[in-house]
Short mmCIF file of C-alpha atoms and ligand atoms in Angstrom, two decimals:
data_model
loop_
_atom_site.label_atom_id
_atom_site.label_comp_id
_atom_site.label_asym_id
_atom_site.label_seq_id
_atom_site.Cartn_x
_atom_site.Cartn_y
_atom_site.Cartn_z
CA MET A 17 -1.92 -23.44 -32.91
CA THR A 18 -1.51 -25.95 -30.12
CA THR A 19 -1.19 -24.80 -26.57
CA VAL A 20 0.34 -27.18 -24.06
CA ILE A 21 -0.50 -26.18 -20.44
CA VAL A 22 1.79 -27.93 -17.85
CA GLY A 23 -0.11 -28.33 -14.50
CA THR A 24 -3.51 -28.83 -13.15
CA GLY A 25 -3.56 -26.28 -10.25
CA ILE A 26 -5.69 -23.15 -10.32
CA ALA A 27 -3.39 -21.31 -12.77
CA GLY A 28 -3.17 -24.09 -15.40
CA LEU A 29 -6.90 -24.92 -15.21
CA VAL A 30 -8.12 -21.27 -15.38
CA CYS A 31 -5.84 -20.78 -18.43
CA ALA A 32 -7.31 -23.80 -20.04
CA LEU A 33 -10.89 -22.72 -19.16
CA ALA A 34 -10.34 -19.21 -20.57
CA HIS A 35 -8.36 -20.26 -23.65
CA PRO A 36 -10.25 -19.06 -26.75
CA ARG A 37 -9.73 -22.28 -28.63
CA PRO A 38 -10.37 -25.30 -26.32
CA GLU A 39 -9.85 -27.64 -29.31
CA ASP A 40 -6.13 -26.60 -29.42
CA VAL A 41 -5.38 -27.08 -25.73
CA LEU A 42 -3.65 -30.02 -24.17
CA VAL A 43 -3.11 -30.08 -20.35
CA LEU A 44 -0.32 -32.33 -18.97
CA THR A 45 0.24 -33.05 -15.31
CA LYS A 46 2.81 -35.30 -13.75
CA ALA A 47 0.58 -37.16 -11.17
CA GLU A 48 -3.14 -37.40 -10.50
CA PRO A 49 -4.85 -34.11 -11.57
CA THR A 50 -5.64 -33.30 -7.96
CA ALA A 51 -2.04 -33.61 -6.75
CA SER A 52 -1.30 -29.84 -6.46
CA ASN A 53 -0.75 -27.11 -4.00
CA THR A 54 -4.12 -25.72 -5.11
CA PHE A 55 -5.94 -28.79 -3.86
CA ALA A 56 -4.14 -28.50 -0.52
CA ALA A 57 -5.12 -24.89 -0.04
CA GLN A 58 -7.23 -24.32 3.05
CA GLY A 59 -7.83 -20.75 4.16
CA GLY A 60 -9.20 -19.15 0.94
CA ILE A 61 -8.89 -16.73 -1.84
CA ALA A 62 -8.64 -12.91 -1.40
CA ALA A 63 -10.61 -10.57 -3.50
CA VAL A 64 -12.92 -7.52 -3.08
CA THR A 65 -16.42 -8.80 -3.15
CA ASP A 66 -18.14 -6.29 -0.80
CA PRO A 67 -17.69 -2.79 -2.43
CA ALA A 68 -19.49 -1.19 0.48
CA GLY A 69 -17.01 -2.30 3.10
CA ASP A 70 -13.81 -2.93 1.00
CA SER A 71 -12.11 -1.45 -2.04
CA ILE A 72 -9.51 -2.39 -4.73
CA ALA A 73 -7.43 0.45 -3.32
CA ALA A 74 -7.40 -1.21 0.06
CA HIS A 75 -6.46 -4.64 -1.26
CA VAL A 76 -3.65 -3.06 -3.32
CA ALA A 77 -2.33 -1.17 -0.15
CA ASP A 78 -2.35 -4.36 1.93
CA THR A 79 -0.59 -6.28 -0.81
CA LEU A 80 2.11 -3.62 -1.18
CA THR A 81 2.58 -3.37 2.55
CA ALA A 82 3.13 -7.15 2.84
CA GLY A 83 5.54 -7.22 -0.11
CA ALA A 84 8.04 -5.02 1.86
CA GLY A 85 8.25 -2.29 -0.97
CA LEU A 86 9.37 -4.75 -3.58
CA CYS A 87 6.12 -5.52 -5.35
CA ASP A 88 5.57 -4.41 -8.97
CA ALA A 89 2.82 -1.86 -8.41
CA ALA A 90 1.21 -2.43 -11.84
CA ALA A 91 1.10 -6.22 -11.28
CA VAL A 92 -0.60 -5.58 -7.87
CA ARG A 93 -3.23 -3.35 -9.41
CA ALA A 94 -3.89 -5.91 -12.12
CA LEU A 95 -4.21 -8.65 -9.43
CA CYS A 96 -6.62 -6.69 -7.27
CA ALA A 97 -8.59 -5.07 -10.01
CA ASP A 98 -9.22 -8.26 -11.93
CA GLY A 99 -10.04 -10.22 -8.77
CA PRO A 100 -13.87 -9.66 -8.58
CA ASP A 101 -14.27 -10.89 -12.15
CA ARG A 102 -12.20 -13.94 -11.63
CA ILE A 103 -14.25 -14.73 -8.48
CA ALA A 104 -17.34 -14.46 -10.52
CA ASP A 105 -15.75 -16.93 -13.06
CA LEU A 106 -14.97 -19.37 -10.35
CA ILE A 107 -18.51 -19.25 -9.08
CA ALA A 108 -19.77 -19.79 -12.63
CA ALA A 109 -17.49 -22.72 -12.98
CA GLY A 110 -19.16 -24.29 -9.96
CA VAL A 111 -16.88 -23.46 -7.04
CA PRO A 112 -19.01 -23.82 -3.85
CA PHE A 113 -17.89 -20.76 -1.85
CA ASP A 114 -19.40 -20.71 1.63
CA ARG A 115 -22.32 -18.40 2.25
CA SER A 116 -23.29 -16.37 5.26
CA PRO A 117 -26.73 -17.08 6.90
CA ALA A 118 -28.12 -14.20 4.80
CA GLY A 119 -27.04 -15.90 1.64
CA GLY A 120 -24.20 -13.65 0.60
CA LEU A 121 -20.58 -14.73 0.31
CA ALA A 122 -18.96 -15.50 3.69
CA ARG A 123 -15.86 -13.44 4.18
CA GLY A 124 -13.02 -14.21 6.64
CA LEU A 125 -10.13 -12.20 7.95
CA GLU A 126 -6.45 -13.27 7.65
CA ALA A 127 -3.13 -11.77 8.67
CA ALA A 128 -2.24 -8.40 7.24
CA HIS A 129 -5.53 -7.90 5.41
CA SER A 130 -7.25 -4.66 6.72
CA VAL A 131 -10.71 -6.10 5.83
CA ALA A 132 -12.40 -9.43 5.97
CA ARG A 133 -12.14 -10.44 2.30
CA ILE A 134 -11.15 -14.06 2.20
CA LEU A 135 -13.63 -16.38 0.51
CA HIS A 136 -13.55 -19.97 1.52
CA ALA A 137 -15.20 -23.21 0.46
CA GLY A 138 -16.09 -26.26 2.62
CA GLY A 139 -14.94 -24.24 5.55
CA ASP A 140 -11.25 -24.94 5.22
CA ALA A 141 -11.21 -26.97 2.08
CA THR A 142 -11.09 -24.07 -0.39
CA GLY A 143 -8.43 -25.44 -2.61
CA ALA A 144 -10.13 -28.74 -3.04
CA GLY A 145 -13.37 -26.99 -3.88
CA ILE A 146 -11.77 -24.88 -6.50
CA ALA A 147 -9.59 -27.67 -8.13
CA GLU A 148 -12.43 -30.13 -8.35
CA ALA A 149 -14.90 -27.67 -9.94
CA LEU A 150 -12.26 -26.41 -12.48
CA LEU A 151 -11.29 -29.85 -13.45
CA ARG A 152 -15.00 -30.67 -14.15
CA ALA A 153 -15.36 -27.47 -16.05
CA VAL A 154 -12.19 -27.97 -18.10
CA THR A 155 -12.99 -31.52 -19.05
CA GLY A 156 -16.54 -30.51 -19.68
CA ARG A 157 -15.15 -28.14 -22.35
CA GLY A 158 -13.68 -31.17 -24.17
CA ILE A 159 -10.07 -30.34 -23.18
CA GLU A 160 -7.88 -33.37 -22.66
CA VAL A 161 -6.15 -33.53 -19.27
CA ARG A 162 -3.39 -36.15 -19.48
CA PRO A 163 -2.15 -37.36 -16.03
CA HIS A 164 1.11 -39.04 -15.03
CA THR A 165 3.04 -37.17 -17.80
CA LEU A 166 6.05 -35.39 -16.53
CA VAL A 167 7.53 -32.59 -18.62
CA THR A 168 11.27 -33.12 -18.59
CA ALA A 169 12.54 -30.42 -20.98
CA LEU A 170 11.30 -27.55 -23.07
CA ILE A 171 12.07 -28.00 -26.75
CA THR A 172 13.60 -24.79 -28.21
CA ASP A 173 14.54 -23.71 -31.64
CA GLY A 174 16.40 -20.53 -32.36
CA GLY A 175 15.52 -19.15 -28.98
CA ARG A 176 11.83 -19.98 -29.28
CA VAL A 177 9.97 -22.60 -27.24
CA ARG A 178 8.47 -25.13 -29.66
CA GLY A 179 7.14 -27.84 -27.39
CA VAL A 180 7.84 -30.18 -24.49
CA ARG A 181 9.73 -33.40 -23.89
CA THR A 182 7.71 -35.79 -21.66
CA LEU A 183 8.13 -38.99 -19.61
CA THR A 184 5.10 -41.01 -18.33
CA SER A 185 5.21 -42.87 -15.16
CA GLY A 186 5.45 -46.12 -17.22
CA GLY A 187 8.76 -44.95 -18.54
CA ALA A 188 7.73 -43.98 -22.13
CA GLY A 189 8.71 -40.63 -23.48
CA GLU A 190 7.29 -38.33 -26.26
CA ASP A 191 8.13 -35.02 -27.71
CA ILE A 192 5.00 -32.81 -28.17
CA THR A 193 5.33 -29.84 -30.41
CA ALA A 194 3.32 -26.71 -29.63
CA ASP A 195 3.02 -23.09 -30.63
CA ALA A 196 2.88 -22.07 -27.06
CA VAL A 197 3.82 -23.65 -23.74
CA VAL A 198 2.25 -22.40 -20.50
CA LEU A 199 4.15 -23.41 -17.27
CA ALA A 200 1.77 -23.75 -14.54
CA THR A 201 3.87 -26.13 -12.44
CA GLY A 202 3.46 -24.65 -9.02
CA GLY A 203 6.03 -24.32 -6.29
CA ALA A 204 9.03 -25.79 -4.71
CA GLY A 205 8.31 -26.81 -1.13
CA GLN A 206 10.26 -30.01 -1.63
CA LEU A 207 13.39 -27.94 -1.44
CA TYR A 208 13.05 -28.27 2.35
CA PRO A 209 12.65 -31.07 4.81
CA TYR A 210 9.77 -29.27 6.47
CA THR A 211 7.13 -28.12 4.09
CA SER A 212 3.33 -27.70 3.79
CA ASN A 213 3.60 -28.59 0.13
CA PRO A 214 2.67 -31.98 -1.50
CA GLU A 215 5.28 -34.16 -3.12
CA VAL A 216 4.72 -32.71 -6.61
CA ALA A 217 6.21 -29.36 -5.58
CA THR A 218 9.70 -29.97 -6.94
CA ALA A 219 10.60 -26.66 -8.72
CA ASP A 220 10.17 -28.30 -12.07
CA GLY A 221 9.00 -25.08 -13.94
CA VAL A 222 11.86 -22.96 -12.66
CA ALA A 223 14.43 -25.58 -13.58
CA LEU A 224 12.88 -26.16 -17.07
CA ALA A 225 12.77 -22.47 -17.83
CA ALA A 226 16.32 -21.91 -16.49
CA ARG A 227 17.75 -24.56 -18.73
CA ALA A 228 16.00 -23.04 -21.71
CA GLY A 229 17.47 -19.67 -20.92
CA ALA A 230 14.41 -17.76 -19.55
CA VAL A 231 14.83 -14.75 -17.24
CA LEU A 232 14.15 -15.66 -13.57
CA ALA A 233 13.71 -13.24 -10.63
CA ASP A 234 13.33 -12.85 -6.87
CA LEU A 235 14.46 -16.36 -6.18
CA GLU A 236 15.73 -15.45 -2.66
CA PHE A 237 12.23 -14.71 -1.55
CA TYR A 238 10.77 -17.92 -0.08
CA GLN A 239 7.93 -17.75 2.47
CA PHE A 240 7.68 -20.05 5.50
CA HIS A 241 4.36 -20.61 7.10
CA PRO A 242 4.45 -20.02 10.82
CA THR A 243 2.06 -22.79 11.81
CA THR A 244 2.35 -26.29 10.67
CA LEU A 245 1.91 -29.19 13.01
CA ALA A 246 5.42 -30.12 14.58
CA LEU A 247 4.83 -33.73 13.34
CA PRO A 248 5.95 -35.58 10.25
CA GLY A 249 4.03 -34.36 7.17
CA ASN A 250 3.84 -30.74 8.62
CA PHE A 251 0.16 -30.43 8.20
CA LEU A 252 -0.62 -26.76 7.80
CA ILE A 253 -2.95 -24.91 10.18
CA SER A 254 -4.36 -22.11 8.18
CA GLU A 255 -3.83 -18.43 9.00
CA ALA A 256 -7.60 -18.30 9.15
CA VAL A 257 -7.46 -20.03 12.54
CA ARG A 258 -5.33 -17.08 13.92
CA GLY A 259 -7.49 -14.61 11.91
CA GLU A 260 -10.37 -15.89 14.05
CA GLY A 261 -8.59 -15.55 17.41
CA ALA A 262 -6.21 -18.49 18.08
CA VAL A 263 -2.96 -17.40 19.69
CA LEU A 264 0.62 -18.58 19.96
CA ARG A 265 2.19 -19.51 23.23
CA ASP A 266 5.60 -20.71 24.35
CA HIS A 267 5.99 -23.73 26.65
CA THR A 268 5.35 -21.48 29.71
CA GLY A 269 2.12 -20.27 28.27
CA GLU A 270 3.41 -16.86 27.45
CA ARG A 271 1.81 -15.10 24.31
CA PHE A 272 5.31 -14.14 23.09
CA MET A 273 4.22 -12.62 19.78
CA LEU A 274 2.77 -9.59 21.64
CA ALA A 275 6.27 -8.35 22.30
CA VAL A 276 7.36 -8.95 18.72
CA HIS A 277 4.94 -6.96 16.67
CA PRO A 278 1.95 -4.68 17.34
CA ASP A 279 -0.26 -7.12 15.25
CA ALA A 280 1.07 -10.13 17.43
CA GLU A 281 -0.22 -13.34 15.77
CA LEU A 282 -1.64 -11.44 12.77
CA ALA A 283 1.65 -9.79 11.85
CA PRO A 284 3.07 -10.53 8.32
CA ARG A 285 3.92 -14.15 7.85
CA ASP A 286 7.69 -13.76 7.92
CA VAL A 287 7.53 -11.95 11.16
CA VAL A 288 5.40 -14.61 12.78
CA ALA A 289 7.50 -17.45 11.38
CA ARG A 290 10.70 -15.93 12.64
CA GLY A 291 9.09 -15.12 15.97
CA VAL A 292 8.16 -18.72 16.36
CA ALA A 293 11.59 -20.02 15.17
CA ASP A 294 13.40 -17.54 17.53
CA ARG A 295 11.40 -18.57 20.55
CA MET A 296 11.96 -22.27 19.75
CA ARG A 297 15.67 -21.61 19.59
CA GLU A 298 15.84 -19.37 22.65
CA THR A 299 13.91 -21.81 24.90
CA GLY A 300 14.83 -25.11 23.24
CA ALA A 301 11.20 -26.05 23.61
CA PRO A 302 8.22 -26.30 21.32
CA VAL A 303 5.79 -23.42 20.54
CA PHE A 304 2.02 -24.03 20.68
CA LEU A 305 -1.00 -22.85 18.79
CA ASP A 306 -3.80 -22.18 21.35
CA ALA A 307 -7.29 -22.47 19.70
CA THR A 308 -8.99 -23.73 22.79
CA ALA A 309 -11.14 -20.63 23.12
CA PHE A 310 -13.06 -21.96 20.08
CA GLY A 311 -13.73 -25.28 21.75
CA ASP A 312 -16.02 -27.58 19.86
CA ARG A 313 -16.73 -24.88 17.21
CA LEU A 314 -13.40 -25.84 15.62
CA ALA A 315 -15.01 -28.91 14.09
CA THR A 316 -17.75 -26.84 12.25
CA ARG A 317 -15.56 -23.82 11.24
CA PHE A 318 -12.43 -25.83 10.27
CA PRO A 319 -13.76 -29.30 9.55
CA SER A 320 -10.68 -30.51 7.43
CA ILE A 321 -8.07 -29.13 9.87
CA ASP A 322 -9.94 -30.38 12.76
CA ALA A 323 -10.16 -33.88 11.31
CA ALA A 324 -6.33 -33.89 10.52
CA VAL A 325 -5.38 -32.59 13.94
CA ARG A 326 -7.58 -35.14 15.59
CA ALA A 327 -6.20 -37.88 13.37
CA ALA A 328 -2.70 -36.93 14.65
CA GLY A 329 -3.91 -37.75 18.11
CA LEU A 330 -4.27 -34.07 19.31
CA ASP A 331 -7.37 -32.66 21.05
CA TRP A 332 -6.90 -28.96 19.99
CA ALA A 333 -10.39 -27.98 21.15
CA HIS A 334 -9.09 -28.47 24.73
CA GLU A 335 -5.20 -28.13 24.60
CA PRO A 336 -2.69 -26.06 22.63
CA VAL A 337 -0.93 -28.12 19.88
CA PRO A 338 2.79 -27.92 18.92
CA ILE A 339 3.60 -26.09 15.71
CA THR A 340 6.70 -25.18 13.71
CA PRO A 341 7.43 -23.01 10.61
CA ALA A 342 7.72 -24.88 7.35
CA ALA A 343 8.45 -23.98 3.70
CA HIS A 344 5.28 -22.81 1.99
CA TYR A 345 5.41 -20.49 -0.92
CA TRP A 346 8.04 -19.27 -3.51
CA MET A 347 7.49 -15.62 -4.31
CA GLY A 348 10.24 -15.80 -7.00
CA GLY A 349 10.18 -17.71 -10.29
CA VAL A 350 10.11 -17.23 -14.06
CA ALA A 351 9.87 -13.56 -14.76
CA THR A 352 6.68 -12.60 -16.68
CA ASP A 353 4.86 -9.53 -17.89
CA LEU A 354 1.20 -8.86 -16.92
CA ALA A 355 0.01 -11.49 -19.39
CA GLY A 356 2.22 -14.32 -18.41
CA ARG A 357 4.76 -13.88 -21.14
CA THR A 358 8.36 -14.88 -20.25
CA SER A 359 11.52 -13.66 -21.87
CA LEU A 360 11.36 -16.56 -24.36
CA PRO A 361 8.89 -16.35 -27.18
CA GLY A 362 6.38 -19.19 -27.01
CA LEU A 363 6.85 -19.62 -23.35
CA TYR A 364 4.37 -18.43 -20.69
CA ALA A 365 4.31 -18.86 -16.92
CA VAL A 366 1.42 -18.52 -14.51
CA GLY A 367 0.71 -19.14 -10.84
CA GLU A 368 3.28 -19.97 -8.18
CA VAL A 369 6.05 -20.79 -10.81
CA ALA A 370 5.86 -17.26 -12.16
CA ARG A 371 7.38 -14.09 -10.78
CA THR A 372 4.78 -11.49 -11.79
CA GLY A 373 5.99 -9.10 -9.07
CA VAL A 374 2.56 -9.12 -7.08
CA HIS A 375 4.24 -10.62 -3.94
CA GLY A 376 7.41 -8.59 -3.76
CA ALA A 377 9.55 -9.95 -0.87
CA ASN A 378 6.47 -11.46 0.95
CA ARG A 379 3.14 -12.77 -0.13
CA LEU A 380 -0.02 -11.55 1.48
CA ALA A 381 -2.11 -14.58 2.71
CA SER A 382 -4.63 -15.84 0.13
CA ASN A 383 -3.30 -13.73 -2.74
CA SER A 384 -1.68 -16.83 -4.42
CA LEU A 385 -4.82 -18.65 -5.56
CA LEU A 386 -6.00 -15.20 -6.85
CA GLU A 387 -2.79 -14.79 -8.71
CA GLY A 388 -3.23 -18.21 -10.39
CA ALA A 389 -6.74 -17.19 -11.47
CA VAL A 390 -6.05 -13.71 -12.56
CA PHE A 391 -2.76 -14.44 -14.44
CA GLY A 392 -3.99 -17.79 -15.78
CA HIS A 393 -6.83 -15.91 -17.34
CA ARG A 394 -4.68 -13.11 -18.63
CA ALA A 395 -2.31 -15.54 -20.23
CA ALA A 396 -5.18 -17.29 -21.96
CA LEU A 397 -6.33 -13.93 -23.48
CA ALA A 398 -2.76 -13.15 -24.64
CA LEU A 399 -2.49 -16.59 -26.34
CA SER A 400 -5.33 -15.56 -28.70
CA ASP A 401 -3.10 -12.68 -29.77
CA GLY A 402 -0.17 -14.92 -30.52
CA PRO A 403 3.37 -14.92 -28.66
CA PHE A 404 5.04 -11.80 -27.84
CA GLU A 405 8.47 -10.70 -26.47
CA HIS A 406 8.52 -10.03 -22.78
CA ALA A 407 6.85 -6.73 -22.34
CA GLY A 408 7.12 -6.26 -18.53
CA LYS A 409 9.54 -4.19 -16.49
CA PRO A 410 13.05 -5.54 -16.77
CA VAL A 411 14.05 -7.64 -13.83
CA GLU A 412 17.46 -8.98 -12.84
CA ASP A 413 18.20 -12.26 -14.59
CA GLN A 414 19.06 -14.82 -11.89
CA ASN A 415 19.48 -17.63 -14.49
CA ASP A 416 22.53 -19.92 -14.36
CA ARG A 417 23.29 -20.79 -17.90
CA THR A 418 25.95 -23.26 -17.03
CA VAL A 419 23.66 -25.88 -15.46
CA ARG A 420 22.37 -28.77 -17.55
CA ALA A 421 19.82 -31.48 -16.70
CA THR A 422 22.31 -33.65 -14.76
CA SER A 423 21.26 -36.05 -12.13
CA ALA A 424 22.06 -35.04 -8.56
CA ARG A 425 24.90 -36.83 -6.73
CA CYS A 426 23.08 -36.37 -3.44
CA THR A 427 19.99 -37.87 -1.89
CA ARG A 428 16.80 -35.81 -1.60
CA ASP A 429 17.21 -35.80 2.12
CA GLU A 430 20.81 -34.43 1.94
CA LEU A 431 19.65 -31.70 -0.45
CA GLN A 432 16.78 -30.62 1.69
CA GLN A 433 18.84 -30.44 4.82
CA ALA A 434 21.51 -28.37 3.08
CA VAL A 435 18.88 -25.85 1.87
CA TRP A 436 17.11 -25.68 5.24
CA GLU A 437 20.42 -24.99 7.07
CA GLY A 438 21.83 -22.57 4.55
CA VAL A 439 18.88 -20.90 2.80
CA GLY A 440 16.15 -21.19 5.43
CA LEU A 441 14.45 -18.71 7.67
CA GLY A 442 17.68 -16.86 8.41
CA ARG A 443 20.76 -16.52 6.05
CA ASP A 444 24.19 -15.08 6.28
CA ASP A 445 27.06 -14.93 3.77
CA ALA A 446 29.22 -17.63 5.38
CA GLY A 447 26.31 -19.99 5.46
CA LEU A 448 25.24 -19.30 1.85
CA ALA A 449 28.83 -19.56 0.52
CA ALA A 450 29.17 -22.98 2.18
CA THR A 451 25.76 -24.02 0.85
CA GLU A 452 26.62 -22.86 -2.71
CA ALA A 453 29.86 -24.93 -2.51
CA ARG A 454 28.04 -27.94 -1.27
CA LEU A 455 25.38 -27.73 -3.88
CA ALA A 456 28.04 -27.18 -6.60
CA GLY A 457 29.71 -30.44 -5.60
CA TRP A 458 26.47 -32.42 -6.06
CA SER A 459 25.87 -32.14 -9.83
CA GLY A 460 27.68 -33.72 -12.73
CA GLU A 461 26.25 -37.19 -13.14
CA PRO A 462 24.66 -38.47 -16.46
CA ALA A 463 21.20 -37.29 -17.48
CA PRO A 464 18.38 -38.38 -15.12
CA ALA A 465 16.16 -41.24 -16.19
CA THR A 466 13.35 -41.69 -13.72
CA VAL A 467 10.68 -39.26 -12.46
CA ALA A 468 12.27 -39.08 -9.12
CA GLU A 469 15.79 -38.39 -10.56
CA HIS A 470 14.36 -35.53 -12.77
CA GLU A 471 12.71 -34.08 -9.77
CA THR A 472 15.81 -34.19 -7.56
CA ALA A 473 17.89 -32.69 -10.49
CA ASN A 474 15.30 -29.84 -10.78
CA LEU A 475 15.52 -29.27 -6.96
CA LEU A 476 19.19 -29.21 -7.10
CA LEU A 477 19.29 -26.57 -9.86
CA ALA A 478 16.63 -24.54 -8.12
CA ALA A 479 18.53 -24.68 -4.79
CA ARG A 480 21.69 -23.43 -6.53
CA LEU A 481 19.98 -20.56 -8.11
CA MET A 482 18.20 -19.67 -4.83
CA ALA A 483 21.29 -19.76 -2.87
CA ARG A 484 23.14 -17.52 -5.36
CA ALA A 485 20.24 -15.00 -5.36
CA ALA A 486 20.02 -15.05 -1.57
CA ARG A 487 23.83 -14.38 -1.45
CA ALA A 488 23.60 -11.50 -3.84
CA ARG A 489 20.93 -9.68 -1.79
CA THR A 490 22.99 -8.56 1.24
CA ARG A 491 20.14 -6.61 3.03
CA SER A 492 17.16 -8.19 4.58
CA ALA A 493 13.84 -7.75 2.84
CA GLY A 494 10.51 -9.39 3.61
CA ALA A 495 10.92 -13.23 3.82
CA HIS A 496 14.64 -12.81 2.92
CA PHE A 497 16.16 -12.39 6.41
CA ARG A 498 19.91 -11.73 6.40
CA THR A 499 21.16 -12.32 10.01
CA ASP A 500 24.44 -10.56 8.89
CA ASP A 501 22.65 -7.41 7.71
CA ALA A 502 24.26 -4.55 9.83
CA ARG A 503 20.76 -3.13 10.55
CA VAL A 504 19.61 -6.56 12.08
CA LEU A 505 22.75 -6.79 14.15
CA GLU A 506 22.27 -3.28 15.50
CA THR A 507 18.75 -4.15 16.46
CA ALA A 508 19.76 -7.30 18.09
CA SER A 509 22.52 -5.78 20.27
C1 FAD B 10 -1.19 -26.51 2.52
C2 FAD B 10 -1.27 -25.30 1.70
C3 FAD B 10 -2.30 -24.39 1.93
C4 FAD B 10 -2.42 -23.18 1.17
N1 FAD B 10 -3.37 -22.27 1.43
C5 FAD B 10 -3.58 -21.31 0.61
C6 FAD B 10 -4.75 -20.36 0.81
O1 FAD B 10 -5.57 -20.66 1.69
N2 FAD B 10 -4.95 -19.31 -0.11
C7 FAD B 10 -3.97 -19.10 -0.96
O2 FAD B 10 -4.09 -18.14 -1.83
N3 FAD B 10 -2.90 -19.87 -1.33
C8 FAD B 10 -2.69 -20.96 -0.46
N4 FAD B 10 -1.57 -21.82 -0.69
C9 FAD B 10 -0.73 -21.53 -1.78
C10 FAD B 10 -1.50 -21.93 -3.10
O3 FAD B 10 -2.24 -23.15 -2.86
C11 FAD B 10 -0.59 -22.15 -4.25
O4 FAD B 10 0.42 -21.18 -4.37
C12 FAD B 10 -1.31 -22.20 -5.62
O5 FAD B 10 -2.36 -23.17 -5.44
C13 FAD B 10 -0.41 -22.50 -6.73
O6 FAD B 10 -1.27 -22.90 -7.84
P1 FAD B 10 -0.60 -23.32 -9.09
O7 FAD B 10 -1.68 -23.58 -10.18
O8 FAD B 10 0.44 -22.27 -9.51
O9 FAD B 10 0.24 -24.62 -8.81
P2 FAD B 10 -0.23 -25.95 -8.14
O10 FAD B 10 -1.56 -25.90 -7.70
O11 FAD B 10 0.84 -26.43 -7.31
O12 FAD B 10 -0.23 -26.93 -9.52
C14 FAD B 10 1.04 -27.32 -10.03
C15 FAD B 10 0.71 -28.44 -11.09
O13 FAD B 10 1.77 -28.61 -11.90
C16 FAD B 10 2.14 -30.11 -11.95
N5 FAD B 10 3.42 -30.24 -12.29
C17 FAD B 10 4.59 -29.70 -11.69
N6 FAD B 10 5.73 -30.07 -12.39
C18 FAD B 10 5.34 -30.73 -13.47
C19 FAD B 10 6.07 -31.24 -14.60
N7 FAD B 10 7.33 -31.23 -14.72
N8 FAD B 10 5.29 -31.84 -15.44
C20 FAD B 10 3.96 -32.00 -15.40
N9 FAD B 10 3.22 -31.47 -14.50
C21 FAD B 10 3.86 -30.79 -13.42
C22 FAD B 10 1.73 -30.52 -10.62
O14 FAD B 10 1.56 -31.98 -10.61
C23 FAD B 10 0.42 -29.82 -10.35
O15 FAD B 10 -0.69 -30.38 -11.03
C24 FAD B 10 -1.44 -22.96 0.15
C25 FAD B 10 -0.49 -23.91 -0.21
C26 FAD B 10 -0.45 -25.12 0.49
C27 FAD B 10 0.64 -26.08 0.23
#
């Protein structure tokens, strides 16, 4: 009963750690094991760890509100209710969460959370703390983690997933049979030219699942982070910085978010991201993050961000720094039930690649690391029961069954620019139609051969699916903002 887990972020590693039979588990990852969105995560992980001041009900309510009414309520309850136990597991695995002076867990506040419930490690290096501890724990359990092994296809037989096809960075390929395959392949930030995500985030899992015929959902919901440095690489400045009091100003020094939303800089992410983009467009000038009120305390509370900002030549303790929204997190993905089961027998999906329904149209800050831990664990338990049919609430199938693994006839840059322009922070029907036509014209070459060609082909397929889903949803919802939605036009006029 072999289980192949694809990906070494929090979702794949928790799944491996909780798997009932470690001797049957093989973990594959396409680069170094630390190359992941998880490793890059800064702000923290949300969960209820202070029953006196917080509650599961409050965490559920905050998550549902952020999701703009489109969350799956049962999935949200599972996420929040399992949270405290998964935090205990992470601590047991060696994650060094920061402590308050009294010795308890230190808890931070982030946008749209009603309570300070965000646990962090190393100040602002939470993801690295989690990834390193989990990697140690997984290998300590005797589980093989095989790096530089790209999964290029799912092997299917009679509608059931039976294994994976791989390509190593050296160019060798191998088919690996498995009783169950767990996609934990993370996100798709490389769809866009401006992204907080590392290079490995190329939508592979969604593309692999789509080609195998799995049900996909919510692909139109892509979250943009409001505050990345407006410099190449788009280094992310965590929401926690605004949570602790930093503000946004335009080039005249005006705190423009006060007029946009009652919660100003701590409004839901999509609202802040659009507020920043709108102000940049209206003024033709940069927008700035002003954290100068912290002064030299920035270096102790946010040591990693502080080092990166200073390395970029900016003295944020004494002057506001230019920021821009950038692609950050995909709420949609491979549709699963509450145990990570997809619509295909033998195939599971956990973490950012999955659409569990916990995020609805907009993810609440710091809920994605938690989602990886909770559903990675749930999938591991389900694996001990054997594969099941999809048991979750039916969702709209956004798959495009006509697309094969063809190379892209465009460069990565051309593709990213098209997606940014057509399926970015604001979308309308004409732009989406033009983008769909452009993307359709870019496929049809022979099968990809190199790692980079596979990744670009995956991005192209994901972009086509995303554009189609965005065109189909004609009303704005959460992160999906239709500028041609009549309700928006009325508000604007
Ligand atoms: C800069 C940044 C800051 C963030 N901050 C936070 C935060 O503070 N709190 C929070 O909750 N969330 C945060 N997020 C989001 C969060 O980090 C991710 O959503 C989460 O870590 C995803 O975990 P995952 O295990 O699903 O995927 P990942 O951690 O992205 O791991 C995916 C893995 O799959 C591998 N892989 C992909 N495709 C293939 C393939 N074809 N074959 C083999 N291997 C493959 C990758 O190499 C990688 O190892 C942040 C994200 C970024 C980018």
